[in-house]
PDB file of C-alpha atoms in Angstrom:
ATOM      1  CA  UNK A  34     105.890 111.513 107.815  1.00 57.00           C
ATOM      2  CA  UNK A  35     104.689 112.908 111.028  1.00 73.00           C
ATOM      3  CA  UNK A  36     103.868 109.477 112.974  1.00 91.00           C
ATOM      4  CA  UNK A  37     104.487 106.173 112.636  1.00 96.00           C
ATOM      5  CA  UNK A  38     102.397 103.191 114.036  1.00 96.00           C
ATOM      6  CA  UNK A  39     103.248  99.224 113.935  1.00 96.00           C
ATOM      7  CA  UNK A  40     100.135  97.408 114.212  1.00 96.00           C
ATOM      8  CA  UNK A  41     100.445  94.017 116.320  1.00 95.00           C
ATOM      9  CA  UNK A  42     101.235  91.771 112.653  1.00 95.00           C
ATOM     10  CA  UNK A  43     103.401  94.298 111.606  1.00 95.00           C
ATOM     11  CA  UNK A  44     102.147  96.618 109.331  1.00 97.00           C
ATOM     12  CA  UNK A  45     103.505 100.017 109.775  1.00 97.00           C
ATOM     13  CA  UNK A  46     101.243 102.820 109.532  1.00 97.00           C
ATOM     14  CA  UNK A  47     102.523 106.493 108.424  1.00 96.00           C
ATOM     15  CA  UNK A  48     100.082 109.822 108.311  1.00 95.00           C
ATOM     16  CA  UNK A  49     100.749 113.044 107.799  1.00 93.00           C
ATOM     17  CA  UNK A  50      97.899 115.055 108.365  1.00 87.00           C
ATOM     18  CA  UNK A  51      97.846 118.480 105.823  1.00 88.00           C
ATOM     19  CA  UNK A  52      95.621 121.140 105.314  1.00 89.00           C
ATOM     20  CA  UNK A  53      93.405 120.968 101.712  1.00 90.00           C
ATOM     21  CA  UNK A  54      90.080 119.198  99.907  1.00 91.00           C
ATOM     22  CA  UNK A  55      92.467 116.422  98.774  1.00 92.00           C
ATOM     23  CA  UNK A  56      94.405 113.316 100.238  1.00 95.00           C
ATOM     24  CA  UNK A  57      97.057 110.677  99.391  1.00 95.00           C
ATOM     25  CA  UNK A  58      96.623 107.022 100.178  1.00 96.00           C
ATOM     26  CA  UNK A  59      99.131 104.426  99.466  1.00 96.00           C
ATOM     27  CA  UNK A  60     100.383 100.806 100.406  1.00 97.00           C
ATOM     28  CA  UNK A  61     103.993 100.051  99.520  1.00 97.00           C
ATOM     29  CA  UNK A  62     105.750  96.720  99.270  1.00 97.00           C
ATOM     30  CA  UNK A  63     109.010  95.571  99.882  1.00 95.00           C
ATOM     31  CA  UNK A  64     109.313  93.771  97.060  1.00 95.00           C
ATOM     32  CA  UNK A  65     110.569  94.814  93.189  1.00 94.00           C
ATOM     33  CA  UNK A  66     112.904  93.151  90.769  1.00 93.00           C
ATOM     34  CA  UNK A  67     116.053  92.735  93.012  1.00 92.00           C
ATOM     35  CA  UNK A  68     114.436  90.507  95.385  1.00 93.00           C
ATOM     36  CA  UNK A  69     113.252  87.771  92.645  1.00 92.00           C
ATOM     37  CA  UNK A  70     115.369  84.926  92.441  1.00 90.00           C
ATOM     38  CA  UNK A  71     115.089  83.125  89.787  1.00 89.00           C
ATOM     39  CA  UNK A  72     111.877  81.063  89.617  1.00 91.00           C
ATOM     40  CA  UNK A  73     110.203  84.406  90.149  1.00 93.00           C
ATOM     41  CA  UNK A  74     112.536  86.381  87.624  1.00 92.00           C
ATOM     42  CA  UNK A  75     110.727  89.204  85.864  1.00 93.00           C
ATOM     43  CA  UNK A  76     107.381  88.685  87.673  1.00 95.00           C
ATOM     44  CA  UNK A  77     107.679  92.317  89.300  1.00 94.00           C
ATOM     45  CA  UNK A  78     106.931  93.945  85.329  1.00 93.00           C
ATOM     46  CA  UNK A  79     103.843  92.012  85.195  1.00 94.00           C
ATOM     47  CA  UNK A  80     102.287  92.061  88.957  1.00 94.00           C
ATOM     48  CA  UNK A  81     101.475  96.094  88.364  1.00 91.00           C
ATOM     49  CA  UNK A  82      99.348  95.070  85.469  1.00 93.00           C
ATOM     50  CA  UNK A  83      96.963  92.850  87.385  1.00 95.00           C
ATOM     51  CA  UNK A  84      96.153  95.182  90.199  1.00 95.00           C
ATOM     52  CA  UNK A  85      92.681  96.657  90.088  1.00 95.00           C
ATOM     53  CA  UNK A  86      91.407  93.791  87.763  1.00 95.00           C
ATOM     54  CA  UNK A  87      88.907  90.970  89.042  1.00 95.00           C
ATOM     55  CA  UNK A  88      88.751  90.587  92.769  1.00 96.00           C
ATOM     56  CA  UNK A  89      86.657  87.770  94.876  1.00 95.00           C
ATOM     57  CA  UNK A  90      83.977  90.523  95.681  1.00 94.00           C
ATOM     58  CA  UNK A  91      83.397  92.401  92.113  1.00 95.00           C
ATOM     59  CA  UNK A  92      84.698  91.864  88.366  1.00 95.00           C
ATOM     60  CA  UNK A  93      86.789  93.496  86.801  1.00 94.00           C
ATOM     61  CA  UNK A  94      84.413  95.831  84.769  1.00 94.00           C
ATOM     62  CA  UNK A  95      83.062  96.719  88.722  1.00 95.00           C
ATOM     63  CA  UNK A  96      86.329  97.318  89.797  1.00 94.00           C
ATOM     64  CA  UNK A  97      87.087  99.799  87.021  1.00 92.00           C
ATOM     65  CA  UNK A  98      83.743 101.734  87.570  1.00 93.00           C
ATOM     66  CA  UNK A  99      83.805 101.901  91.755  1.00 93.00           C
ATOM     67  CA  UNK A 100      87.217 103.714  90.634  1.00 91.00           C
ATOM     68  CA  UNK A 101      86.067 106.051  88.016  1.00 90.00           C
ATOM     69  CA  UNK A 102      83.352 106.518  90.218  1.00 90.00           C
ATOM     70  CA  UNK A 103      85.638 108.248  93.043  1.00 87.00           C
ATOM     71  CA  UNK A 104      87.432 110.872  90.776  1.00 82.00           C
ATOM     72  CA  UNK A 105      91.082 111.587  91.454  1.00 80.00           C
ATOM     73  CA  UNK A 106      93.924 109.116  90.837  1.00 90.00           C
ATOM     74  CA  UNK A 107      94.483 105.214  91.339  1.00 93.00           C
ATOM     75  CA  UNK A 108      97.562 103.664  90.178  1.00 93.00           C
ATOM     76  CA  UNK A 109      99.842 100.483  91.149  1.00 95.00           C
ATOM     77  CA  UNK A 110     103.888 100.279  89.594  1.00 94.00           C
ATOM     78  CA  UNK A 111     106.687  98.833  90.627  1.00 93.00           C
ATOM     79  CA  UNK A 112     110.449  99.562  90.774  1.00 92.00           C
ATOM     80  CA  UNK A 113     113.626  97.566  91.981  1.00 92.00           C
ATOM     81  CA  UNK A 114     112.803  98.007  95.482  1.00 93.00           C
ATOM     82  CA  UNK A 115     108.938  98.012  96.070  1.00 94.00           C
ATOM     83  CA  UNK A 116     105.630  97.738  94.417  1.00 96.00           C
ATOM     84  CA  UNK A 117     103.562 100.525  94.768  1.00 96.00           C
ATOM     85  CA  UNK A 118      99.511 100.809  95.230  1.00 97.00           C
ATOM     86  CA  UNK A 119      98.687 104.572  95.767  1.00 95.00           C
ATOM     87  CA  UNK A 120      95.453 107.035  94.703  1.00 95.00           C
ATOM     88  CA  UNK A 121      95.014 110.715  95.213  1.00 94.00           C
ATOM     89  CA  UNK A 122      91.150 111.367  96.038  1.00 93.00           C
ATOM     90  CA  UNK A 123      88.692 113.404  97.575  1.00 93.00           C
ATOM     91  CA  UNK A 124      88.835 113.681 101.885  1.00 93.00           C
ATOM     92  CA  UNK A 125      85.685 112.102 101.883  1.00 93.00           C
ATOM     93  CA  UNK A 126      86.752 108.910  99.342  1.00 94.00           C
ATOM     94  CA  UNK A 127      89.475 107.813 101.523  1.00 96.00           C
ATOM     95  CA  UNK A 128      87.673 105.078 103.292  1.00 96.00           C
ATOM     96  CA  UNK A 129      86.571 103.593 100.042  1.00 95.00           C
ATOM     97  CA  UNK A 130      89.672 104.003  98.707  1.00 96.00           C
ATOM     98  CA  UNK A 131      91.967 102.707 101.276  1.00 97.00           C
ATOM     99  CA  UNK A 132      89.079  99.672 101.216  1.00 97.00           C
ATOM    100  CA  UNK A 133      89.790  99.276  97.108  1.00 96.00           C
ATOM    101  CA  UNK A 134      93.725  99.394  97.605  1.00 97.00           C
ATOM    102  CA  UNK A 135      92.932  96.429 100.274  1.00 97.00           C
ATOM    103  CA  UNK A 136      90.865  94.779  97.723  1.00 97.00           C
ATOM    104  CA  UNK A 137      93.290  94.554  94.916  1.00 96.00           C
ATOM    105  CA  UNK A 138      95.810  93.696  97.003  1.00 97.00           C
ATOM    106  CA  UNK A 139      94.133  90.725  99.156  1.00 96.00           C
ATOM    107  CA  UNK A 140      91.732  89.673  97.338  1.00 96.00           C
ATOM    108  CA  UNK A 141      92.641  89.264  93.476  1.00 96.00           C
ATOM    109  CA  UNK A 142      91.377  86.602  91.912  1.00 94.00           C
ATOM    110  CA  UNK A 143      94.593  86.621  89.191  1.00 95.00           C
ATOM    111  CA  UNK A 144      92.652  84.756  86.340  1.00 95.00           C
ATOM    112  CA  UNK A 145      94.892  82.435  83.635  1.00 96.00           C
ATOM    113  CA  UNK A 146      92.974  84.777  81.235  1.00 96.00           C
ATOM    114  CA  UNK A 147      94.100  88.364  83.060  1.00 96.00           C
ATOM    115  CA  UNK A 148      97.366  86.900  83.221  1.00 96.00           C
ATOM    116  CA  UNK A 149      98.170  85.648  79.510  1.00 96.00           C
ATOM    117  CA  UNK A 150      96.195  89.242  78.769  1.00 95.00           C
ATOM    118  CA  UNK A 151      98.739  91.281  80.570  1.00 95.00           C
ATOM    119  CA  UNK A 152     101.888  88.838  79.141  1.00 96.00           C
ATOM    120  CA  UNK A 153     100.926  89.912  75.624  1.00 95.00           C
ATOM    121  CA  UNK A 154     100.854  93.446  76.585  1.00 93.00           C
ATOM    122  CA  UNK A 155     104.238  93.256  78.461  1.00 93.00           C
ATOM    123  CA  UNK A 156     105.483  91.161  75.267  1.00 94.00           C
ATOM    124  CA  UNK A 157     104.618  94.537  73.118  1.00 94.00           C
ATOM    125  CA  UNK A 158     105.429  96.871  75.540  1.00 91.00           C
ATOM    126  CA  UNK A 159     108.977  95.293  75.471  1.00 91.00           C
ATOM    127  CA  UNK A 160     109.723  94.587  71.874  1.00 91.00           C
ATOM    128  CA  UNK A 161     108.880  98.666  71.657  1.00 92.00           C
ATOM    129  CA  UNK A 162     111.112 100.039  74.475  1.00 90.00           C
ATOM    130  CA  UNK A 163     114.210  98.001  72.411  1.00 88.00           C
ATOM    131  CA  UNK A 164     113.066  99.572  69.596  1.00 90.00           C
ATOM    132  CA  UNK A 165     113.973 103.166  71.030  1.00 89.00           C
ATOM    133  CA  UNK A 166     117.726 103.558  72.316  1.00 89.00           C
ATOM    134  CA  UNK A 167     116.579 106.358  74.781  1.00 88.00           C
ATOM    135  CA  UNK A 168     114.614 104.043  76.471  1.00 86.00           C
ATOM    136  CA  UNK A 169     116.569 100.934  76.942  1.00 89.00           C
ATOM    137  CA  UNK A 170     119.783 102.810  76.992  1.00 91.00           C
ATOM    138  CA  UNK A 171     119.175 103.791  80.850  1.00 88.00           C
ATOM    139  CA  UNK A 172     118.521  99.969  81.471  1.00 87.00           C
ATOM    140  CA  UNK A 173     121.166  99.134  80.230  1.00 89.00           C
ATOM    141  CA  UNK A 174     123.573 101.734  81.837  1.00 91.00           C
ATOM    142  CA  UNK A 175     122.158 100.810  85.405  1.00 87.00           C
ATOM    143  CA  UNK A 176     122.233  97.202  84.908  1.00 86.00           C
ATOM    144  CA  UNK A 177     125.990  97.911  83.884  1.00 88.00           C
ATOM    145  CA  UNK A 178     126.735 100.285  86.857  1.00 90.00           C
ATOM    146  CA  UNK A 179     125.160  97.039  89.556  1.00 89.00           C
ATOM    147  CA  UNK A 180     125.876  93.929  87.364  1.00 84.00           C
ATOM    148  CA  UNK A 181     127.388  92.297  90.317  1.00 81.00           C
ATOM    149  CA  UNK A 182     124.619  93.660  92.707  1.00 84.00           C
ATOM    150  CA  UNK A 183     120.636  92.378  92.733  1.00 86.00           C
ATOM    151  CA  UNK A 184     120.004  96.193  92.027  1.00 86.00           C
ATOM    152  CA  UNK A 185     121.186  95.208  88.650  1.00 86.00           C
ATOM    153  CA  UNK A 186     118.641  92.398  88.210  1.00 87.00           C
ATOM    154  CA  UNK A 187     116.559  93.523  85.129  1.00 86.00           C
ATOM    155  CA  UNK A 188     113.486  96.249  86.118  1.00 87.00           C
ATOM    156  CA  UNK A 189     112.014  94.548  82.331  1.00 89.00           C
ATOM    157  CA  UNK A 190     110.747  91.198  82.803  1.00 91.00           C
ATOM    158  CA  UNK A 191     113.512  89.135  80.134  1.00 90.00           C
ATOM    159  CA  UNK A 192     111.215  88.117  76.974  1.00 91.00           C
ATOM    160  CA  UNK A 193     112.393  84.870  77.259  1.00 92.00           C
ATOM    161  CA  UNK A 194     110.918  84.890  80.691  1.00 93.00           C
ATOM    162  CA  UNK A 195     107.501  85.497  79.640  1.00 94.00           C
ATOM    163  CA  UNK A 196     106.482  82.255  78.521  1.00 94.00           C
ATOM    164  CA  UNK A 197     107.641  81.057  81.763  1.00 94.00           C
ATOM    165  CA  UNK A 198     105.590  83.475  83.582  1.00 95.00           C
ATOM    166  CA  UNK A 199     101.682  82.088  84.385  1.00 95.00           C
ATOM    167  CA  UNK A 200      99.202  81.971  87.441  1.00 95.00           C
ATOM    168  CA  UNK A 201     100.968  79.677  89.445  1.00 95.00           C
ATOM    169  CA  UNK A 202     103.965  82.277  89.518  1.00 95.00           C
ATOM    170  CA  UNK A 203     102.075  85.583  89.859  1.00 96.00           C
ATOM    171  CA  UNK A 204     100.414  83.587  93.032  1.00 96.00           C
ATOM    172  CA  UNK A 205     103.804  82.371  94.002  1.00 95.00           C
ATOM    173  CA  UNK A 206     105.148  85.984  94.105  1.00 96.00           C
ATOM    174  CA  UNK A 207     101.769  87.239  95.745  1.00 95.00           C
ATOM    175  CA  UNK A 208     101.817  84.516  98.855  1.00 94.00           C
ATOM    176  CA  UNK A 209     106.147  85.798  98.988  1.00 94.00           C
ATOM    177  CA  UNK A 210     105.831  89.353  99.379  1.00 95.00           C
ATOM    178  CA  UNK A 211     102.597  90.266 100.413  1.00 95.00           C
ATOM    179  CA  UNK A 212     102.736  89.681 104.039  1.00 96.00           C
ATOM    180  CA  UNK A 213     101.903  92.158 106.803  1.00 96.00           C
ATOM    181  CA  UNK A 214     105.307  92.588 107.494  1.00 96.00           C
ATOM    182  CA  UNK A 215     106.835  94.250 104.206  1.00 96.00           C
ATOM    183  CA  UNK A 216     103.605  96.635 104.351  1.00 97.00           C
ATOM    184  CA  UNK A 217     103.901 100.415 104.676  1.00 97.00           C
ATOM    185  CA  UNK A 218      99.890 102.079 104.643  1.00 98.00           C
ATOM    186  CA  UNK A 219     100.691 105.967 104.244  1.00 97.00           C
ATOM    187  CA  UNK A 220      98.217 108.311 104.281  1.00 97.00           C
ATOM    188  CA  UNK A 221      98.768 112.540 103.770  1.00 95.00           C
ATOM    189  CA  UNK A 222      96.095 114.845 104.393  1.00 94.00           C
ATOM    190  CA  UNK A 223      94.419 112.034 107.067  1.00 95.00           C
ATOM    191  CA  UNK A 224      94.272 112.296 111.123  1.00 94.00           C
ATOM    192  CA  UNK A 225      96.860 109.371 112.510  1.00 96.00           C
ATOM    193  CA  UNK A 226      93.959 108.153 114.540  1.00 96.00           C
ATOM    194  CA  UNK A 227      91.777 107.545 111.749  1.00 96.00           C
ATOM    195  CA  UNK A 228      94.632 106.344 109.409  1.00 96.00           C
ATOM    196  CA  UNK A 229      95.170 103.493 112.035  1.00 97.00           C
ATOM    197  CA  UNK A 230      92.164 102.481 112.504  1.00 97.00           C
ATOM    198  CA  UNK A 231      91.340 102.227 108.753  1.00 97.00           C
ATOM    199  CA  UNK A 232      94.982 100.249 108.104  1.00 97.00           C
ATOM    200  CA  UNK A 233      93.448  97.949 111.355  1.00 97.00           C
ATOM    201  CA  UNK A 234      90.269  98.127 109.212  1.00 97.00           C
ATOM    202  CA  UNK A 235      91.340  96.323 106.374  1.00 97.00           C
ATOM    203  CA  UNK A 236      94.904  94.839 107.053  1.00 97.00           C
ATOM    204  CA  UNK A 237      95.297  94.049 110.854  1.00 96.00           C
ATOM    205  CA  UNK A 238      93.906  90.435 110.308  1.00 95.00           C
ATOM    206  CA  UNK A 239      96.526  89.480 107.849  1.00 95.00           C
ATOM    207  CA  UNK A 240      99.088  86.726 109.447  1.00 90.00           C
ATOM    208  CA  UNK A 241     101.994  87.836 110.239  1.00 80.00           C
ATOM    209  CA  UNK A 242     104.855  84.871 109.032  1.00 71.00           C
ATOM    210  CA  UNK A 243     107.801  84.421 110.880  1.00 53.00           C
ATOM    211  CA  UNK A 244     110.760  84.874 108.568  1.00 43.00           C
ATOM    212  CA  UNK A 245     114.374  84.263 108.975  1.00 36.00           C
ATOM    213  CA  UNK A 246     116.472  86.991 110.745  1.00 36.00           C
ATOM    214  CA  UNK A 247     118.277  87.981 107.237  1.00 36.00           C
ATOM    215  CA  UNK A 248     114.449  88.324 105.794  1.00 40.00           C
ATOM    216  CA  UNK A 249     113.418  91.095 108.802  1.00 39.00           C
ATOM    217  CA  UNK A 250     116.420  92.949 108.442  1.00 39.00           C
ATOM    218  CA  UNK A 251     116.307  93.817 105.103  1.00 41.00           C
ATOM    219  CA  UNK A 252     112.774  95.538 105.528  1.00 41.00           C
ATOM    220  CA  UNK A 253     112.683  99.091 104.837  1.00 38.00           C
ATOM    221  CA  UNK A 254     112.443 100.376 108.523  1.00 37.00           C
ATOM    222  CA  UNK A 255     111.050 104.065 108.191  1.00 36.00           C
ATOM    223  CA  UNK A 256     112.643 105.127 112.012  1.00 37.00           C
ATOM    224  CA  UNK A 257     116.384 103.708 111.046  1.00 32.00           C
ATOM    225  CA  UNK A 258     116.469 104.047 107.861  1.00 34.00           C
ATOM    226  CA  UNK A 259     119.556 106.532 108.483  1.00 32.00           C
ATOM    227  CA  UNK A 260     121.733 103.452 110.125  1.00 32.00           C
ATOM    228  CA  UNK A 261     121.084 100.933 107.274  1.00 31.00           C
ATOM    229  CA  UNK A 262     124.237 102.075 105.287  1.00 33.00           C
ATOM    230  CA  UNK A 263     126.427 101.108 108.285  1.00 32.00           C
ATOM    231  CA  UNK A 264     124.823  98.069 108.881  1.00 34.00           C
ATOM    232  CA  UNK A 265     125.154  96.480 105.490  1.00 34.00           C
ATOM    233  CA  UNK A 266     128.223  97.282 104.398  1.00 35.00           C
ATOM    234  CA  UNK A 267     129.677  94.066 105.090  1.00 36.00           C
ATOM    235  CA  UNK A 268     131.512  91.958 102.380  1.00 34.00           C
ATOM    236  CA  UNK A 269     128.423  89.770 100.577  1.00 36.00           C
ATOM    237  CA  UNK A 270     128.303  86.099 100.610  1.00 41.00           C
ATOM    238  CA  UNK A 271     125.939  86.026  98.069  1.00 40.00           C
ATOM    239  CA  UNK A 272     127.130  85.001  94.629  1.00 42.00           C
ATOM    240  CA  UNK A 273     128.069  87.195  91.330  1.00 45.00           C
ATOM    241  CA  UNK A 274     125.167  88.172  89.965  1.00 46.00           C
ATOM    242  CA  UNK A 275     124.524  85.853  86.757  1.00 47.00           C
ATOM    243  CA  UNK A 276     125.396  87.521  83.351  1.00 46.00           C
ATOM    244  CA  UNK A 277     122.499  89.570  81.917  1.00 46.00           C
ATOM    245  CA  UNK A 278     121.168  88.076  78.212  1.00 49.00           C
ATOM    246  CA  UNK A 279     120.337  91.805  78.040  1.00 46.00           C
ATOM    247  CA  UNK A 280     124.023  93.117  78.544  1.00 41.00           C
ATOM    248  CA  UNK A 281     125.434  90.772  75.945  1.00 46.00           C
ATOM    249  CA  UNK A 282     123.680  91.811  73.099  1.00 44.00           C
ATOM    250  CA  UNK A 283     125.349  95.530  73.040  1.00 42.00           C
ATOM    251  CA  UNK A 284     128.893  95.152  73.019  1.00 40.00           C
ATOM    252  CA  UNK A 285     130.202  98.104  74.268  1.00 37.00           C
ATOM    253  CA  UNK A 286     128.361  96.887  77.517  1.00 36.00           C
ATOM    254  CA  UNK A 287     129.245  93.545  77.700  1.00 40.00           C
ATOM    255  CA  UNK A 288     133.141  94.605  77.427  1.00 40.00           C
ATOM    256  CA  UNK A 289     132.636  97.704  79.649  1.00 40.00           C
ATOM    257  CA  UNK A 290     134.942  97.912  82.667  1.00 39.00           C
ATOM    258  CA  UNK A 291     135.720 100.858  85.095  1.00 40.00           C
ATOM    259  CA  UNK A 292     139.333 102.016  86.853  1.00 41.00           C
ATOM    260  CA  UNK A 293     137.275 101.473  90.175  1.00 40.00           C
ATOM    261  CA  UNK A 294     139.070  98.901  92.198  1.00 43.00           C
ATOM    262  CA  UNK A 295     136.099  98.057  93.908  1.00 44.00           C
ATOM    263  CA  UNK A 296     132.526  96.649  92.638  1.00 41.00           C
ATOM    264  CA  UNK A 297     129.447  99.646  94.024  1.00 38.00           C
ATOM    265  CA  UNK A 298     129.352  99.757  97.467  1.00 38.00           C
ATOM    266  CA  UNK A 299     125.811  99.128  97.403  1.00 41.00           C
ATOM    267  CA  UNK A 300     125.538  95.689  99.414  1.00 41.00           C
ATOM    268  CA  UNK A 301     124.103  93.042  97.443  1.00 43.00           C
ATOM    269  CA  UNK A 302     121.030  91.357  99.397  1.00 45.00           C
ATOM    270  CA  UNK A 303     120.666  87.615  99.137  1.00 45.00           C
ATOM    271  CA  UNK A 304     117.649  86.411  97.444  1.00 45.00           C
ATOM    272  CA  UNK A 305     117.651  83.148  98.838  1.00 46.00           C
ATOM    273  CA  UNK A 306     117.243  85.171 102.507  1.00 43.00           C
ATOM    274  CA  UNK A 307     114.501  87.632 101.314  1.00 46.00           C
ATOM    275  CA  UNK A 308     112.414  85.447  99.485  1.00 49.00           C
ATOM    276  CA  UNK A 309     110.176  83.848 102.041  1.00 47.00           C
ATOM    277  CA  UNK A 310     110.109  80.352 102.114  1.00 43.00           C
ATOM    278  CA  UNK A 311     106.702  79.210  99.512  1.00 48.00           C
ATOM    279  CA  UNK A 312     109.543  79.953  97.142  1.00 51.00           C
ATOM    280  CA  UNK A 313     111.587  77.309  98.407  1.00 53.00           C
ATOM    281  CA  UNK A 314     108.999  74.787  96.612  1.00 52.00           C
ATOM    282  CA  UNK A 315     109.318  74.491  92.792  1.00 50.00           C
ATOM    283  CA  UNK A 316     106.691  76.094  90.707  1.00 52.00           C
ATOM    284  CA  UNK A 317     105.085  73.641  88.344  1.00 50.00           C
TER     285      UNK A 317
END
């Protein structure tokens, strides 16, 4: 990206501006399957599902026809490391759709009925992917490869998870990671002036938390991002990674060892000092 902008609660704006009729809008996360701990495990499969549903300003039905409405391409999914909100539109619909990225994202109304919706569909969508041994088979290698690192937490919600999964969580996870200061707004094809001032538009009044040290250092910095592989290479206090339920029903993984005398070098991060602290407070 050509520049990059902190706004005052810590939101990090990125432009580049290119030539063309179209543009790219996005707001990442820093959040995603490795940073769950365990009240929170699997949550990251289902929070992708609920974007663009009801909000406190339209319903759902609303939401889905201000978005057909715009043309282009409006998506939210999530990986180990981040949850993604991002569209590809028109020049002229970025303001509207920077405004509906802000919408889904601050304002959901996560309804017990959107939730237990998108559980069922996760509940399908998993029983089908272990049906097919080309799609769980790269699961299952990765989880192998990090099974003592978080980046070998599960990217599939567990199915035994699911009934454990409801409002209260997805809220939970919401109020953890959604804070101004694991945002990245990024905008190609858009003037840096008027990409800040439509991130100050519709995120520069979110509250930026104070978090512990651990917490701030483990955000994605876009200017340093070449030092980060110096800086946490230390030797983790963090615990083993628990056994995966997955891994132990195929044998040849749960007996699979390497000539490595070393675990991956990627560093485990600690859960317990990423997740902010409304997930130090059991979920009922």
């Amino acid at each position: 990206m050509d520049n990059v902008t902190t706004l005052s609660n810590g939101v990090r704006v990125a432009s580049e501006s290119l030539p063309g009729p179209f543009s790219g809008v996005g707001v990442y996360v820093d959040a995603g399957s490795r940073y769950e701990n365990e009240a929170l495990r699997g949550v990251s499969h289902i929070i992708d599902r609920l974007a663009f549903k009801s909000t406190t300003k339209r319903s759902a039905d609303k939401m889905l026809e201000t978005i057909e409405s715009l043309g282009g391409n409006i998506q939210c999914a999530s990986s180990r490391e981040s949850l993604m909100y991002q569209a590809a539109t028109f020049n002229s619909a970025v303001p509207t759709t920077i405004a509906l990225l802000a919408e889904t994202i601050r304002d959901a109304k996560i309804t017990d009925e959107e939730v237990e919706r998108q559980l069922e569909t996760a509940d399908y969508e998993i029983s089908e992917i272990w049906s097919k041994p080309e799609l769980i088979l790269p699961e299952l290698v990765h989880m192998a490869a990090y099974k003592d690192n978080t980046l070998g937490n599960p990217l599939l919600c567990p199915q035994e998870r699911l009934a454990h999964i409801d409002r209260r969580t997805v809220e939970a996870y919401r109020t953890a990671f959604l804070r101004p200061e694991r945002l990245v707004v990024a905008f190609a094809g858009v003037e840096h002036a008027e990409a800040v001032r439509l991130a100050e538009l519709h995120f520069g009044d979110m509250k930026s938390t104070s978090t512990t040290s651990a917490s701030k250092s483990s955000s994605p910095a876009l200017t340093t991002s070449s030092t980060t592989s110096s800086t946490t290479s230390s030797t983790p206090s963090t615990p083993p990674q628990e056994k995966s339920r997955l891994m132990s029903k195929i044998p040849f993984f749960k007996n699979l060892s390497t000539s490595a005398s070393q675990s991956a070098t990627v560093s485990p991060l600690d859960p317990s000092h990423i997740v902010p602290h409304p997930l130090d407070a059991p979920i009922d």
